[in-house]
Amino acid sequence: MADEGTGPTRRGFFVGAAVAAGTAVAAGATGWLLRGVDGDASTAEGAPTASASPAPDADRRPGITFPDVPQRHLALRVLALDGVESAALPALVAAASRVESPPDAGEVTVTVGYAPAHALTLWPERAAAASELPAFAHDDPAIVTGGDLAVQVCAETASGARDAADAVVAALGARIVWQQAGYRDAPTPHGTARTSTGFIDGIVNPRTAELREAGVWTDAVHRDTHLVVRRMLISASFTAQPVAAQEQAVGRSRDTGAPLSGGGPDDEVDLFAKTADGRLLTPAASHARRAHPSHIGRPLMLRRSYSFDPPSGAGLVFIAFLSDPQTFVMTQRRMDEMDDLMAATTTDASGCFFVPGE
Ligand code: HEM
């Protein structure tokens, strides 16, 4: 296969980049963890040495399942590399991994996805499910799609995420198709975060290796995955509603994140629970019901979204990692039919990219 034997190995990256650039870069071909230079550990010649750190294991991939609590800031860049053949991309991406880690930015992760056409050329079997997304009901008529690569940079500082993303873009010599900065509010005790709507997002996520094998990684050998990224604007008419009406649309408490069907935030949504007079506690058109994976018989996708603040209303850079993009398509189709949260959204940029693992 085109990816094998052409680039540095996982260990090669870690060691090679540490020596060459003074940064420690860990993890697979398209997910890196940037670490800063340890200023106290200079050699006798004054050359900086990298602060060594163990590479995350195969199930803990930078910017996907590592770190456990997603970093506070996102710099997303969807890029065009005009005139560059598919076969040339992996080496360009590998070279771009040698960027310096910005100071004080915590764990800085760089996660790169390939557009379906490139993925199908480079990894025809592994990426067989790669596909562009179809149009959906609440897409902006002028929605921006396309691009050759998606680069997701996450860091604990906004400037660190931006600087690292800019360095990767410069190293690739790429043109920006669309980009978006995002943030996550301070984490809840569960490691989830409130979006700019004030609701806690990311509660129902695959948190065990078994669930990730089913819903995130394409197979247990390579642990490839598909990245869906959509820039969604939530109308001010949604956020201006009384909280009770917003909760009916979402199907959860805005305060605690608990399902309207009862229990605590970690309890499952009970789709059958009713009031004494027979009304569904999780409303028919609520997001928690419409997005529930049980309807489509598919495993759970991993959602790792970031907020942004548009001029009015609220914004979400919806980010999900899935073993099969069709899980997203089927979920979104159900929400297009009926979903009181989705009805208040417009998506103005969108893409689906293949993220190769080992
Ligand atoms: C404006 C955009 C969106 C917002 C503000 C939003 C918000 C939320 C919130 C607050 C929850 C409940 C807490 C949780 O389980 O995380 C949730 C659940 C969920 N959302 Fe979204 N969401 C958005 C878009 C999407 C999209 C585009 C999809 C996929 C097509 C999606 C899929 C899901 C799924 C699968 C769940 C878990 C449902 C369950 O099993 O209980 N969401 N979302």
Coordinates of C-alpha atoms and ligand atoms in Angstrom, one line a residue:
M1 CA 0.0 0.0 0.0
A2 CA 1.1 3.5 -0.7
D3 CA 1.5 4.5 2.9
E4 CA 3.8 1.7 3.9
G5 CA 7.5 2.1 3.7
T6 CA 7.3 5.6 2.4
G7 CA 7.3 7.7 5.6
P8 CA 9.0 7.7 9.0
T9 CA 7.7 5.1 11.4
R10 CA 5.9 6.1 14.5
R11 CA 9.1 5.7 16.5
G12 CA 11.1 7.3 13.8
F13 CA 8.9 10.4 14.0
F14 CA 9.3 10.6 17.7
V15 CA 13.1 10.3 17.8
G16 CA 13.8 11.9 14.4
A17 CA 11.8 15.0 15.1
A18 CA 13.2 15.3 18.6
V19 CA 16.7 15.4 17.4
A20 CA 16.2 17.5 14.3
A21 CA 13.8 20.2 15.5
G22 CA 14.1 20.2 19.3
T23 CA 10.5 19.1 19.7
A24 CA 9.1 15.7 20.7
V25 CA 6.6 14.5 18.2
A26 CA 4.7 11.4 19.1
A27 CA 2.0 9.2 17.5
G28 CA 0.9 8.0 14.1
A29 CA 1.4 9.3 10.6
T30 CA -1.3 12.0 10.8
G31 CA -1.6 12.7 14.4
W32 CA 1.2 14.4 16.3
L33 CA 1.7 15.6 19.8
L34 CA 4.0 18.6 19.9
R35 CA 6.0 19.2 23.0
G36 CA 8.2 22.3 23.7
V37 CA 11.9 22.3 24.3
D38 CA 13.1 21.7 27.8
G39 CA 15.2 24.8 28.4
D40 CA 17.0 23.3 31.4
A41 CA 18.2 20.3 29.5
S42 CA 20.5 21.9 27.0
T43 CA 23.6 19.9 26.0
A44 CA 27.1 21.1 26.6
E45 CA 27.1 22.7 23.1
G46 CA 23.9 24.6 24.0
A47 CA 21.7 22.7 21.6
P48 CA 18.2 22.2 23.1
T49 CA 17.0 18.7 23.8
A50 CA 13.4 17.6 23.6
S51 CA 11.4 16.9 26.7
A52 CA 10.8 13.3 26.2
S53 CA 7.3 11.9 26.8
P54 CA 5.8 8.6 26.2
A55 CA 3.8 8.2 23.0
P56 CA 0.1 7.7 23.6
D57 CA -0.9 4.1 22.9
A58 CA -2.7 3.0 19.8
D59 CA -6.1 3.7 21.2
R60 CA -5.1 7.2 22.3
R61 CA -4.6 9.2 19.2
P62 CA -3.7 12.9 19.3
G63 CA -6.6 15.2 18.8
I64 CA -9.0 12.3 18.7
T65 CA -8.8 10.3 22.0
F66 CA -5.9 12.1 23.5
P67 CA -5.7 14.0 25.7
D68 CA -8.6 12.6 27.8
V69 CA -10.1 16.0 28.2
P70 CA -9.9 17.9 24.9
Q71 CA -7.8 21.0 25.0
R72 CA -9.4 24.4 25.4
H73 CA -8.7 25.8 21.9
L74 CA -9.0 24.8 18.3
A75 CA -7.5 26.1 15.1
L76 CA -9.1 24.3 12.1
R77 CA -7.8 24.8 8.6
V78 CA -9.2 23.1 5.5
L79 CA -6.6 23.4 2.9
A80 CA -6.1 23.1 -0.9
L81 CA -2.7 22.0 -2.3
D82 CA -3.2 23.1 -5.9
G83 CA -1.5 20.8 -8.4
V84 CA -0.2 18.3 -5.8
E85 CA -0.8 14.7 -6.7
S86 CA -2.2 12.3 -4.1
A87 CA 1.0 10.3 -4.0
A88 CA 3.0 13.4 -2.9
L89 CA 0.8 14.3 0.1
P90 CA 2.0 11.8 2.8
A91 CA 5.6 13.0 2.5
L92 CA 4.5 16.7 2.6
V93 CA 2.4 16.0 5.7
A94 CA 5.3 14.1 7.4
A95 CA 7.6 17.1 6.7
A96 CA 5.0 19.5 8.1
S97 CA 5.0 17.6 11.4
R98 CA 8.4 19.1 12.3
V99 CA 6.9 22.4 13.4
E100 CA 7.9 23.8 16.8
S101 CA 5.5 23.6 19.7
P102 CA 4.4 27.1 20.8
P103 CA 5.3 28.0 24.4
D104 CA 2.9 27.4 27.3
A105 CA 0.3 25.8 25.0
G106 CA 0.0 22.5 26.9
E107 CA -0.5 19.4 24.9
V108 CA -0.5 20.6 21.3
T109 CA -2.0 18.1 18.9
V110 CA -2.1 18.2 15.1
T111 CA -4.6 15.8 13.4
V112 CA -4.6 15.6 9.6
G113 CA -7.3 14.2 7.4
Y114 CA -7.2 13.5 3.7
A115 CA -10.0 14.3 1.2
P116 CA -11.9 11.2 0.0
A117 CA -10.4 11.3 -3.5
H118 CA -6.9 11.3 -2.1
A119 CA -7.6 8.7 0.5
L120 CA -9.2 6.4 -2.0
T121 CA -6.1 6.7 -4.2
L122 CA -3.6 6.3 -1.4
W123 CA -5.3 3.6 0.7
P124 CA -8.0 2.1 -1.6
E125 CA -8.9 -0.8 0.8
R126 CA -8.5 0.9 4.2
A127 CA -10.3 4.1 3.1
A128 CA -13.0 2.3 1.0
A129 CA -15.8 4.0 3.0
A130 CA -14.4 7.5 2.5
S131 CA -16.9 9.8 0.8
E132 CA -17.9 13.4 0.4
L133 CA -21.0 14.3 2.4
P134 CA -24.3 14.8 0.6
A135 CA -26.3 18.0 0.9
F136 CA -28.4 18.3 4.1
A137 CA -31.6 20.1 4.9
H138 CA -30.1 23.0 6.9
D139 CA -27.1 23.6 4.7
D140 CA -26.5 27.2 3.6
P141 CA -27.0 27.5 -0.1
A142 CA -23.5 28.9 -0.3
I143 CA -22.0 26.2 1.8
V144 CA -18.2 25.8 1.5
T145 CA -16.9 22.3 0.8
G146 CA -13.9 20.7 -0.7
G147 CA -10.2 20.9 0.1
D148 CA -7.4 18.4 0.0
L149 CA -6.5 18.2 3.7
A150 CA -8.1 19.1 7.0
V151 CA -5.7 20.1 9.8
Q152 CA -7.1 20.2 13.3
V153 CA -4.8 21.8 15.8
C154 CA -5.8 21.8 19.5
A155 CA -3.9 23.5 22.3
E156 CA -4.6 25.0 25.7
T157 CA -4.0 28.5 24.4
A158 CA -5.7 30.2 21.4
S159 CA -2.4 31.8 20.2
G160 CA -0.7 28.4 20.5
A161 CA -3.3 26.6 18.4
R162 CA -3.2 29.4 15.8
D163 CA 0.6 29.6 15.6
A164 CA 1.0 25.9 15.3
A165 CA -1.8 25.7 12.6
D166 CA -0.2 28.6 10.7
A167 CA 3.2 26.9 10.8
V168 CA 1.7 23.6 9.5
V169 CA -0.1 25.5 6.7
A170 CA 3.2 27.4 5.8
A171 CA 5.2 24.1 5.8
L172 CA 2.6 22.5 3.5
G173 CA 2.6 25.6 1.2
A174 CA -1.2 25.3 1.2
R175 CA -4.1 27.6 0.4
I176 CA -6.8 28.0 3.0
V177 CA -10.3 26.9 1.7
W178 CA -12.0 27.7 5.0
Q179 CA -10.9 28.0 8.6
Q180 CA -12.4 28.5 12.0
A181 CA -11.1 29.1 15.5
G182 CA -13.0 27.4 18.4
Y183 CA -13.0 27.1 22.1
R184 CA -14.3 24.8 24.8
D185 CA -15.4 26.2 28.1
A186 CA -13.7 25.0 31.3
P187 CA -14.4 21.3 31.6
T188 CA -17.1 19.9 33.8
P189 CA -16.0 17.3 36.4
H190 CA -16.9 14.7 33.8
G191 CA -14.5 16.2 31.2
T192 CA -17.3 17.4 29.0
A193 CA -17.9 21.1 28.3
R194 CA -20.7 23.6 27.8
T195 CA -21.1 24.8 24.2
S196 CA -21.9 28.5 23.5
T197 CA -25.6 27.5 23.8
G198 CA -24.9 26.8 27.5
F199 CA -25.8 23.1 27.1
I200 CA -23.3 20.5 28.0
D201 CA -22.1 18.6 24.9
G202 CA -20.2 15.4 24.5
I203 CA -22.0 13.4 27.3
V204 CA -22.9 10.4 25.2
N205 CA -19.5 9.4 23.7
P206 CA -17.6 6.1 23.2
R207 CA -15.5 6.0 26.4
T208 CA -14.3 2.5 26.4
A209 CA -11.8 0.8 24.0
E210 CA -14.6 -1.6 22.9
L211 CA -16.9 1.2 22.0
R212 CA -14.2 3.0 20.1
E213 CA -13.3 -0.2 18.2
A214 CA -17.0 -0.3 17.1
G215 CA -17.7 3.3 16.4
V216 CA -14.4 5.3 15.9
W217 CA -11.7 3.1 14.4
T218 CA -12.2 1.4 11.0
D219 CA -10.3 -1.7 12.2
A220 CA -8.2 -2.9 15.1
V221 CA -5.0 -3.0 13.1
H222 CA -4.6 0.4 11.6
R223 CA -7.1 2.4 13.7
D224 CA -7.9 4.7 10.8
T225 CA -10.9 6.9 11.3
H226 CA -13.1 9.4 9.3
L227 CA -13.4 13.0 10.4
V228 CA -16.6 14.9 9.8
V229 CA -16.3 18.7 10.4
R230 CA -19.2 21.2 10.0
R231 CA -19.4 24.8 10.9
M232 CA -22.9 25.3 12.3
L233 CA -24.6 28.5 13.2
I234 CA -27.4 28.4 15.8
S235 CA -30.0 31.1 15.3
A236 CA -30.5 33.8 17.9
S237 CA -34.2 32.7 17.9
F238 CA -33.1 29.5 19.6
T239 CA -31.0 31.0 22.3
A240 CA -33.6 33.8 22.9
Q241 CA -36.2 31.1 23.9
P242 CA -37.0 30.5 27.5
V243 CA -34.7 27.8 28.9
A244 CA -37.6 25.4 29.3
A245 CA -38.3 25.5 25.5
Q246 CA -34.6 25.1 24.7
E247 CA -34.5 22.0 27.0
Q248 CA -37.5 20.5 25.2
A249 CA -35.6 21.0 21.9
V250 CA -32.4 19.4 23.2
G251 CA -34.0 16.7 25.5
R252 CA -31.7 17.5 28.4
S253 CA -31.5 19.9 31.3
R254 CA -29.4 23.0 30.5
D255 CA -28.3 23.2 34.1
T256 CA -27.0 19.7 34.8
G257 CA -27.1 17.9 31.4
A258 CA -29.4 15.3 32.8
P259 CA -31.9 13.7 30.4
L260 CA -35.5 15.0 30.7
S261 CA -36.5 11.4 31.1
G262 CA -34.9 11.5 34.6
G263 CA -31.7 10.5 36.4
G264 CA -28.3 12.2 36.4
P265 CA -26.2 13.5 33.5
D266 CA -24.5 10.1 33.0
D267 CA -27.8 8.2 32.9
E268 CA -29.1 7.0 29.5
V269 CA -31.9 8.9 27.8
D270 CA -35.0 6.8 28.3
L271 CA -36.8 7.2 25.0
F272 CA -40.0 5.4 26.3
A273 CA -40.5 7.3 29.6
K274 CA -43.8 9.2 29.8
T275 CA -45.6 11.5 32.2
A276 CA -48.6 10.3 34.1
D277 CA -50.8 11.7 31.3
G278 CA -48.9 9.9 28.6
R279 CA -46.7 12.6 27.2
L280 CA -43.1 11.6 26.1
L281 CA -40.6 13.0 28.6
T282 CA -38.0 13.1 25.8
P283 CA -40.0 15.0 23.1
A284 CA -40.6 13.5 19.7
A285 CA -38.6 16.3 18.0
S286 CA -35.9 16.6 20.6
H287 CA -32.2 16.3 19.5
A288 CA -31.5 13.7 22.1
R289 CA -34.2 11.5 20.6
R290 CA -33.5 12.2 16.9
A291 CA -29.7 11.8 17.2
H292 CA -30.0 8.6 19.4
P293 CA -27.9 5.9 17.7
S294 CA -30.4 3.1 18.5
H295 CA -32.7 4.3 15.7
I296 CA -30.2 3.6 13.0
G297 CA -28.6 0.5 14.5
R298 CA -25.1 2.1 14.3
P299 CA -22.3 2.4 16.9
L300 CA -21.6 5.6 18.7
M301 CA -19.5 8.2 16.9
L302 CA -17.0 10.2 18.9
R303 CA -18.0 13.9 19.1
R304 CA -15.3 16.4 20.0
S305 CA -16.8 19.8 19.0
Y306 CA -15.7 23.4 19.7
S307 CA -17.8 26.5 20.1
F308 CA -17.3 29.9 18.4
D309 CA -19.2 33.2 18.7
P310 CA -20.8 34.4 15.5
P311 CA -22.2 38.0 15.4
S312 CA -25.6 36.7 16.7
G313 CA -26.8 33.4 18.1
A314 CA -24.2 30.7 18.8
G315 CA -21.7 28.7 16.8
L316 CA -20.5 25.1 16.9
V317 CA -17.6 23.6 15.0
F318 CA -19.1 20.1 15.0
I319 CA -16.3 17.6 14.9
A320 CA -16.8 13.9 14.9
F321 CA -14.6 10.8 14.4
L322 CA -16.3 7.7 13.0
S323 CA -15.5 4.3 11.7
D324 CA -17.9 4.9 8.8
P325 CA -19.1 8.3 7.4
Q326 CA -22.5 6.8 6.7
T327 CA -23.2 6.8 10.5
F328 CA -23.0 10.6 10.3
V329 CA -25.1 10.7 7.1
M330 CA -27.9 8.5 8.6
T331 CA -27.9 10.5 11.9
Q332 CA -28.1 13.8 10.1
R333 CA -30.9 12.5 7.8
R334 CA -33.0 11.6 10.8
M335 CA -32.4 15.0 12.3
D336 CA -33.3 16.7 8.9
E337 CA -36.7 15.0 9.1
M338 CA -37.4 16.5 12.5
D339 CA -35.2 18.0 15.2
D340 CA -36.1 21.2 17.0
L341 CA -32.4 22.0 17.6
M342 CA -31.3 21.3 14.1
A343 CA -34.2 23.4 12.7
A344 CA -32.5 26.4 14.3
T345 CA -29.2 25.7 12.6
T346 CA -27.4 26.6 9.3
T347 CA -24.3 24.9 8.2
D348 CA -22.0 27.0 6.1
A349 CA -18.9 24.9 5.8
S350 CA -18.5 21.1 5.7
G351 CA -16.2 18.2 4.9
C352 CA -15.4 14.6 5.5
F353 CA -11.8 13.5 5.6
F354 CA -9.9 10.2 6.2
V355 CA -7.4 10.1 9.0
P356 CA -5.0 7.2 8.6
G357 CA -3.7 5.6 11.8
E358 CA -0.7 3.3 12.1
Ligands
HEM1 C1 -25.7 23.0 16.5 C2 -25.2 21.8 16.6 C3 -25.4 20.8 17.7 C4 -25.5 21.1 19.0 C5 -25.5 22.4 19.8 C6 -25.6 19.8 19.7 C7 -25.8 19.6 21.0 C8 -26.0 18.4 21.6 C9 -26.3 18.2 23.0 C10 -26.4 19.3 24.0 C11 -26.4 16.9 23.2 C12 -26.8 16.2 24.5 C13 -25.6 15.9 25.4 C14 -24.6 14.8 24.8 O1 -24.9 13.6 24.7 O2 -23.6 15.2 24.3 C15 -26.2 16.2 22.0 C16 -26.2 14.9 21.8 C17 -26.0 14.2 20.6 N1 -25.7 14.8 19.4 FE1 -25.7 16.8 19.0 N2 -25.5 18.8 18.7 C18 -25.4 19.4 17.5 C19 -25.2 18.8 16.3 C20 -25.1 17.4 16.1 C21 -24.9 16.8 14.8 C22 -24.7 17.5 13.5 C23 -24.9 15.5 15.1 C24 -24.7 14.3 14.1 C25 -25.2 14.2 13.0 C26 -25.1 15.3 16.5 C27 -25.2 14.1 17.1 C28 -25.5 13.9 18.5 C29 -25.5 12.6 19.1 C30 -25.3 11.2 18.4 C31 -25.9 12.8 20.4 C32 -26.1 11.7 21.5 C33 -27.5 11.3 21.5 C34 -27.8 10.2 22.6 O3 -27.4 9.1 22.3 O4 -28.3 10.6 23.7 N3 -25.3 16.5 17.1 N4 -25.9 17.1 21.0

